[in-house]
């Protein structure tokens, strides 16, 4: 970073000090606070990290500086949309991103934060901060990690990386399959990786190699229940089409060649400097697997590996095509066999593009200890199919704590009410695109007393005002989200619902987050300031009023009320996607009134980022 012609002498001195930190580093603690604050933005990342402890003892945080560096590194990132989120570790984000850019792609060197630093010094410094290693289409030079030159870097990655994202293995293999497999083996088996994201799987042999890290300590399962369902499972597999069958019949010679090429001991021995006999390598375990399945992979691969994947805790299956009824039957059977084993660890399951809901109850029956389930359902065109509901055994209690269902077409809540009734431990519920009924809110009140998070999206709630109020009166919610729920669409006088709604919310002492985006509140948004009025104001700390047609004059009136009814704690206020630019002057007045009480998020400005906006890193 350079200085302009009009820079003051002080600024010129600060730049000079930053360039000679090797001499002055030990005397930093003696600098005045004001001078230290001015100095920090001019340092490269090496010295910034080294002196931030001394800065902290003087009450100076470097978070805004790291945040500004992040903004410079990723200029396409929606900075103002997310920068006001709390608890962001900007330093870790920056250094992890820098590692990827220097090793795999390229990095611009326009900022002072990289001045006088070589690529090797940047890698040595940043590798300690890499927790997620992402390998994708534009990733280059991954084979360098297999070289002796970068062996210390690979060793550091083995210690620190816990999550591995393989976003295009097919492209990676073009750089040298043997080298890529060696690096993955070191991370997975000698390292700390327990979470894997796999997209664009190159072939079934690689998937088999990857998922061999599923074994753990197995206990024998009684074969009696297995045999009871074996015929159904076998017939489902036998009904595969010819293309799937061809995938199952991979040439033995090819499999054998892959086994030799990718044998861990052989690879480690080949790349090791040791001349002794190859030692047996450890075998890692994958606890979380996020997998983009291609056509037939559920039937040909996933259904075969699941029953023995005892260490698996989280499974996310994504697809760009509709998972058929037949495939779901096979998947549910595989899950049932897995859960029969007392050593089963799976608690979190997510599946996208499921054809209908008919397997929901069978899945929950098969996975009685499942704690979190997320489904994206594509309802069938045949409405008669939708009306067929599986009955859940009476007095059968589920361990389910979190349920998320997204429907891409018309679907009623009736098929989910038995699940809610059987899940007394449910603490989080998220429905999108589901047609509700009056019974829904009554069921929540009677069967889910521990519900802490309720999110409803793209659901018409205009006919359920009384049910909503009655439910809220008895709730212990910590987060409530009604997004695009047409709350006021049928209100002749909007205050008739909003005033009792606000008063009821104030009565929920546990409530901390309220999201009302896309409800066309407009002028009615002013009433939300009443949340903080009276003897018992709400303790809400996050309020989302985005996409509600709020105009500058209405925001100003809201701000004036908030000046009177000051929030108990600093409020994170989301005002994005409202037409506030129609009167910039009034908008500015409103925002200035809100700043003392709010962390504001708008389309082009937020109160927290102004700290970073004054920090130039260019």
Tab-separated table of C-alpha atoms in Angstrom, residues 164-436:
chain	number	residue	atom	x	y	z
A	164	UNK	CA	-12.019	-32.232	3.042
A	165	UNK	CA	-14.047	-30.905	0.110
A	166	UNK	CA	-13.540	-32.845	-3.131
A	167	UNK	CA	-15.573	-30.792	-5.564
A	168	UNK	CA	-14.287	-32.233	-8.834
A	169	UNK	CA	-12.134	-35.324	-8.378
A	170	UNK	CA	-12.296	-36.126	-12.071
A	171	UNK	CA	-10.401	-32.930	-12.906
A	172	UNK	CA	-7.943	-33.516	-10.059
A	173	UNK	CA	-7.082	-36.970	-11.355
A	174	UNK	CA	-5.995	-35.464	-14.675
A	175	UNK	CA	-3.013	-33.999	-12.809
A	176	UNK	CA	-1.855	-37.453	-11.750
A	177	UNK	CA	-4.160	-39.925	-10.055
A	178	UNK	CA	-1.419	-41.625	-8.032
A	179	UNK	CA	-0.218	-38.351	-6.502
A	180	UNK	CA	-3.735	-37.172	-5.708
A	181	UNK	CA	-4.596	-40.493	-4.048
A	182	UNK	CA	-1.405	-40.311	-1.991
A	183	UNK	CA	-2.286	-36.813	-0.697
A	184	UNK	CA	-5.836	-37.901	0.110
A	185	UNK	CA	-4.552	-41.017	1.856
A	186	UNK	CA	-2.231	-38.954	4.067
A	187	UNK	CA	-5.051	-36.578	5.014
A	188	UNK	CA	-7.668	-39.270	5.560
A	189	UNK	CA	-5.609	-42.029	7.186
A	190	UNK	CA	-2.601	-40.319	8.762
A	191	UNK	CA	-4.403	-37.048	9.390
A	192	UNK	CA	-7.409	-35.643	11.223
A	193	UNK	CA	-10.000	-35.493	8.429
A	194	UNK	CA	-13.374	-36.796	9.605
A	195	UNK	CA	-15.688	-34.849	7.283
A	196	UNK	CA	-15.748	-35.380	3.498
A	197	UNK	CA	-17.733	-33.571	0.815
A	198	UNK	CA	-17.697	-35.364	-2.553
A	199	UNK	CA	-18.989	-33.884	-5.808
A	200	UNK	CA	-18.580	-35.299	-9.314
A	201	UNK	CA	-17.297	-38.677	-8.240
A	202	UNK	CA	-15.008	-39.969	-11.036
A	203	UNK	CA	-15.863	-43.664	-10.764
A	204	UNK	CA	-17.177	-46.385	-8.465
A	205	UNK	CA	-13.682	-47.643	-7.634
A	206	UNK	CA	-12.696	-44.301	-6.093
A	207	UNK	CA	-15.915	-44.184	-4.071
A	208	UNK	CA	-15.226	-47.697	-2.783
A	209	UNK	CA	-11.671	-46.671	-1.877
A	210	UNK	CA	-12.898	-43.558	-0.096
A	211	UNK	CA	-15.698	-45.235	1.840
A	212	UNK	CA	-13.495	-48.091	3.003
A	213	UNK	CA	-12.943	-45.762	6.008
A	214	UNK	CA	-16.269	-46.822	7.456
A	215	UNK	CA	-15.440	-49.916	9.430
A	216	UNK	CA	-14.810	-49.016	13.063
A	217	UNK	CA	-15.450	-51.596	15.768
A	218	UNK	CA	-18.264	-53.781	14.485
A	219	UNK	CA	-20.608	-55.927	16.512
A	220	UNK	CA	-22.431	-58.866	15.013
A	221	UNK	CA	-26.075	-58.373	14.222
A	222	UNK	CA	-28.625	-61.110	14.467
A	223	UNK	CA	-29.324	-62.523	11.027
A	224	UNK	CA	-32.978	-63.209	11.762
A	225	UNK	CA	-34.252	-59.681	11.123
A	226	UNK	CA	-31.927	-59.450	8.133
A	227	UNK	CA	-33.551	-62.463	6.509
A	228	UNK	CA	-37.003	-61.067	7.130
A	229	UNK	CA	-36.341	-58.234	4.664
A	230	UNK	CA	-33.710	-59.814	2.442
A	231	UNK	CA	-36.111	-60.923	-0.274
A	232	UNK	CA	-37.564	-57.442	-0.721
A	233	UNK	CA	-34.138	-55.841	-0.825
A	234	UNK	CA	-32.841	-58.444	-3.297
A	235	UNK	CA	-35.827	-58.068	-5.626
A	236	UNK	CA	-35.396	-54.298	-5.658
A	237	UNK	CA	-31.791	-54.633	-6.721
A	238	UNK	CA	-32.692	-57.280	-9.304
A	239	UNK	CA	-35.065	-54.799	-10.930
A	240	UNK	CA	-32.242	-52.413	-11.845
A	241	UNK	CA	-32.140	-51.306	-15.428
A	242	UNK	CA	-29.397	-52.482	-17.734
A	243	UNK	CA	-27.244	-49.358	-17.325
A	244	UNK	CA	-27.086	-49.832	-13.556
A	245	UNK	CA	-26.323	-53.508	-13.949
A	246	UNK	CA	-23.433	-52.646	-16.236
A	247	UNK	CA	-21.959	-50.419	-13.519
A	248	UNK	CA	-22.132	-53.275	-11.039
A	249	UNK	CA	-20.171	-55.545	-13.365
A	250	UNK	CA	-16.896	-53.603	-13.380
A	251	UNK	CA	-14.092	-55.633	-14.958
A	252	UNK	CA	-12.122	-57.540	-12.332
A	253	UNK	CA	-8.814	-56.664	-14.016
A	254	UNK	CA	-9.563	-52.956	-13.669
A	255	UNK	CA	-10.494	-53.307	-9.986
A	256	UNK	CA	-7.316	-55.256	-9.297
A	257	UNK	CA	-5.162	-52.644	-11.069
A	258	UNK	CA	-6.755	-49.887	-9.011
A	259	UNK	CA	-6.173	-51.825	-5.796
A	260	UNK	CA	-2.443	-52.081	-6.529
A	261	UNK	CA	-2.090	-48.483	-7.671
A	262	UNK	CA	-3.875	-47.088	-4.642
A	263	UNK	CA	-2.564	-49.389	-1.927
A	264	UNK	CA	-1.728	-47.065	1.010
A	265	UNK	CA	1.408	-48.922	2.106
A	266	UNK	CA	2.775	-49.008	-1.444
A	267	UNK	CA	2.152	-45.278	-1.927
A	268	UNK	CA	3.662	-44.289	1.429
A	269	UNK	CA	6.684	-46.488	0.781
A	270	UNK	CA	7.173	-45.023	-2.687
A	271	UNK	CA	7.000	-41.406	-1.513
A	272	UNK	CA	8.866	-41.992	1.746
A	273	UNK	CA	12.584	-41.421	2.154
A	274	UNK	CA	12.843	-44.592	4.237
A	275	UNK	CA	14.590	-47.544	2.617
A	276	UNK	CA	13.166	-50.110	5.063
A	277	UNK	CA	10.126	-52.326	4.539
A	278	UNK	CA	6.769	-50.592	4.230
A	279	UNK	CA	4.927	-50.249	7.527
A	280	UNK	CA	1.214	-50.842	7.754
A	281	UNK	CA	-0.630	-47.533	7.488
A	282	UNK	CA	-3.422	-46.569	9.889
A	283	UNK	CA	-6.959	-46.452	8.540
A	284	UNK	CA	-8.973	-43.312	9.156
A	285	UNK	CA	-12.680	-42.982	9.757
A	286	UNK	CA	-15.174	-40.751	7.960
A	287	UNK	CA	-17.785	-39.494	10.409
A	288	UNK	CA	-19.554	-37.050	8.085
A	289	UNK	CA	-20.202	-37.685	4.386
A	290	UNK	CA	-21.817	-35.157	2.052
A	291	UNK	CA	-22.267	-36.915	-1.286
A	292	UNK	CA	-23.669	-35.890	-4.658
A	293	UNK	CA	-25.042	-39.166	-5.951
A	294	UNK	CA	-25.236	-39.829	-9.662
A	295	UNK	CA	-27.898	-42.002	-11.242
A	296	UNK	CA	-27.952	-45.565	-9.897
A	297	UNK	CA	-25.338	-44.921	-7.158
A	298	UNK	CA	-27.877	-45.377	-4.376
A	299	UNK	CA	-28.647	-48.829	-5.717
A	300	UNK	CA	-25.160	-49.860	-6.805
A	301	UNK	CA	-22.983	-48.399	-4.065
A	302	UNK	CA	-24.639	-46.480	-1.229
A	303	UNK	CA	-27.043	-49.264	-0.290
A	304	UNK	CA	-24.134	-51.706	-0.024
A	305	UNK	CA	-21.807	-49.615	2.121
A	306	UNK	CA	-24.347	-48.115	4.536
A	307	UNK	CA	-25.088	-51.198	6.700
A	308	UNK	CA	-21.433	-51.455	7.801
A	309	UNK	CA	-20.672	-47.735	8.150
A	310	UNK	CA	-20.844	-47.778	11.935
A	311	UNK	CA	-18.735	-44.665	12.571
A	312	UNK	CA	-20.892	-42.473	10.275
A	313	UNK	CA	-22.658	-39.704	12.205
A	314	UNK	CA	-23.845	-37.394	9.416
A	315	UNK	CA	-24.993	-38.363	5.911
A	316	UNK	CA	-26.139	-35.875	3.279
A	317	UNK	CA	-27.215	-37.276	-0.095
A	318	UNK	CA	-27.735	-34.769	-2.897
A	319	UNK	CA	-28.911	-35.423	-6.424
A	320	UNK	CA	-29.807	-33.465	-9.544
A	321	UNK	CA	-32.406	-36.050	-10.464
A	322	UNK	CA	-35.473	-37.462	-8.754
A	323	UNK	CA	-34.776	-40.347	-6.369
A	324	UNK	CA	-37.394	-42.940	-7.282
A	325	UNK	CA	-39.686	-44.919	-4.989
A	326	UNK	CA	-37.664	-48.048	-5.742
A	327	UNK	CA	-34.391	-46.398	-4.822
A	328	UNK	CA	-35.885	-45.027	-1.604
A	329	UNK	CA	-37.074	-48.525	-0.692
A	330	UNK	CA	-33.559	-49.873	-1.081
A	331	UNK	CA	-32.071	-46.936	0.838
A	332	UNK	CA	-34.521	-47.323	3.728
A	333	UNK	CA	-33.727	-51.037	3.925
A	334	UNK	CA	-29.999	-50.253	4.069
A	335	UNK	CA	-30.606	-47.755	6.852
A	336	UNK	CA	-32.690	-50.300	8.738
A	337	UNK	CA	-29.830	-52.794	8.618
A	338	UNK	CA	-27.404	-50.119	9.828
A	339	UNK	CA	-29.582	-49.148	12.797
A	340	UNK	CA	-29.969	-52.773	13.839
A	341	UNK	CA	-26.355	-52.645	14.934
A	342	UNK	CA	-25.965	-51.259	18.485
A	343	UNK	CA	-22.755	-49.536	17.365
A	344	UNK	CA	-24.567	-47.412	14.757
A	345	UNK	CA	-23.572	-43.740	15.140
A	346	UNK	CA	-25.775	-42.045	12.523
A	347	UNK	CA	-27.791	-39.170	13.996
A	348	UNK	CA	-28.061	-36.654	11.131
A	349	UNK	CA	-29.591	-37.568	7.744
A	350	UNK	CA	-30.357	-35.316	4.764
A	351	UNK	CA	-31.746	-36.410	1.384
A	352	UNK	CA	-32.740	-34.217	-1.552
A	353	UNK	CA	-35.124	-34.748	-4.462
A	354	UNK	CA	-37.169	-37.525	-2.890
A	355	UNK	CA	-40.151	-38.690	-4.920
A	356	UNK	CA	-43.053	-38.226	-2.515
A	357	UNK	CA	-43.324	-38.720	1.242
A	358	UNK	CA	-44.513	-42.318	1.375
A	359	UNK	CA	-41.203	-43.545	2.781
A	360	UNK	CA	-41.014	-40.956	5.566
A	361	UNK	CA	-42.620	-43.137	8.227
A	362	UNK	CA	-40.758	-46.245	7.095
A	363	UNK	CA	-37.506	-44.300	7.329
A	364	UNK	CA	-38.239	-43.084	10.858
A	365	UNK	CA	-39.291	-46.564	11.924
A	366	UNK	CA	-36.041	-47.908	10.488
A	367	UNK	CA	-33.938	-45.178	12.155
A	368	UNK	CA	-35.449	-44.869	15.654
A	369	UNK	CA	-32.412	-43.097	17.152
A	370	UNK	CA	-32.082	-40.518	14.363
A	371	UNK	CA	-31.894	-36.992	15.810
A	372	UNK	CA	-31.968	-34.796	12.698
A	373	UNK	CA	-33.762	-35.376	9.385
A	374	UNK	CA	-33.837	-33.061	6.359
A	375	UNK	CA	-35.854	-33.953	3.252
A	376	UNK	CA	-36.475	-32.143	-0.009
A	377	UNK	CA	-39.631	-33.687	-1.416
A	378	UNK	CA	-40.943	-33.511	-4.967
A	379	UNK	CA	-44.643	-34.487	-4.670
A	380	UNK	CA	-45.937	-36.855	-7.354
A	381	UNK	CA	-48.458	-35.630	-9.879
A	382	UNK	CA	-50.862	-38.354	-8.739
A	383	UNK	CA	-52.772	-36.849	-5.784
A	384	UNK	CA	-53.995	-40.321	-4.780
A	385	UNK	CA	-50.400	-41.293	-4.087
A	386	UNK	CA	-50.075	-38.274	-1.779
A	387	UNK	CA	-53.086	-39.360	0.274
A	388	UNK	CA	-51.540	-42.701	1.193
A	389	UNK	CA	-50.073	-42.199	4.665
A	390	UNK	CA	-48.143	-44.851	6.526
A	391	UNK	CA	-49.332	-45.277	10.092
A	392	UNK	CA	-46.830	-44.911	12.880
A	393	UNK	CA	-47.033	-47.472	15.707
A	394	UNK	CA	-48.858	-46.125	18.747
A	395	UNK	CA	-46.700	-45.284	21.767
A	396	UNK	CA	-43.621	-45.383	19.520
A	397	UNK	CA	-41.457	-42.443	20.574
A	398	UNK	CA	-38.849	-40.993	18.242
A	399	UNK	CA	-35.520	-39.436	19.263
A	400	UNK	CA	-35.963	-36.787	16.550
A	401	UNK	CA	-34.813	-33.318	17.652
A	402	UNK	CA	-34.639	-31.488	14.332
A	403	UNK	CA	-36.919	-31.863	11.292
A	404	UNK	CA	-36.575	-29.924	8.029
A	405	UNK	CA	-38.893	-30.528	5.071
A	406	UNK	CA	-38.890	-28.586	1.811
A	407	UNK	CA	-41.607	-29.315	-0.718
A	408	UNK	CA	-41.281	-28.293	-4.346
A	409	UNK	CA	-45.000	-28.797	-5.038
A	410	UNK	CA	-48.401	-28.963	-3.321
A	411	UNK	CA	-48.255	-30.981	-0.106
A	412	UNK	CA	-50.414	-30.917	3.022
A	413	UNK	CA	-49.158	-31.067	6.582
A	414	UNK	CA	-51.392	-34.068	7.395
A	415	UNK	CA	-48.703	-36.609	6.498
A	416	UNK	CA	-46.289	-35.025	8.988
A	417	UNK	CA	-48.617	-34.708	11.988
A	418	UNK	CA	-47.991	-38.324	13.123
A	419	UNK	CA	-44.259	-37.581	13.102
A	420	UNK	CA	-44.746	-34.465	15.234
A	421	UNK	CA	-46.982	-36.387	17.630
A	422	UNK	CA	-44.313	-39.071	18.039
A	423	UNK	CA	-41.400	-36.647	18.557
A	424	UNK	CA	-41.682	-35.091	22.054
A	425	UNK	CA	-37.979	-34.129	21.999
A	426	UNK	CA	-38.329	-32.046	18.833
A	427	UNK	CA	-36.530	-28.723	19.335
A	428	UNK	CA	-36.277	-27.396	15.767
A	429	UNK	CA	-38.857	-27.508	12.958
A	430	UNK	CA	-38.466	-25.984	9.487
A	431	UNK	CA	-41.245	-26.372	6.870
A	432	UNK	CA	-41.109	-24.848	3.381
A	433	UNK	CA	-43.984	-24.948	0.892
A	434	UNK	CA	-46.294	-27.092	3.062
A	435	UNK	CA	-50.057	-26.420	3.215
A	436	UNK	CA	-50.949	-26.142	6.903
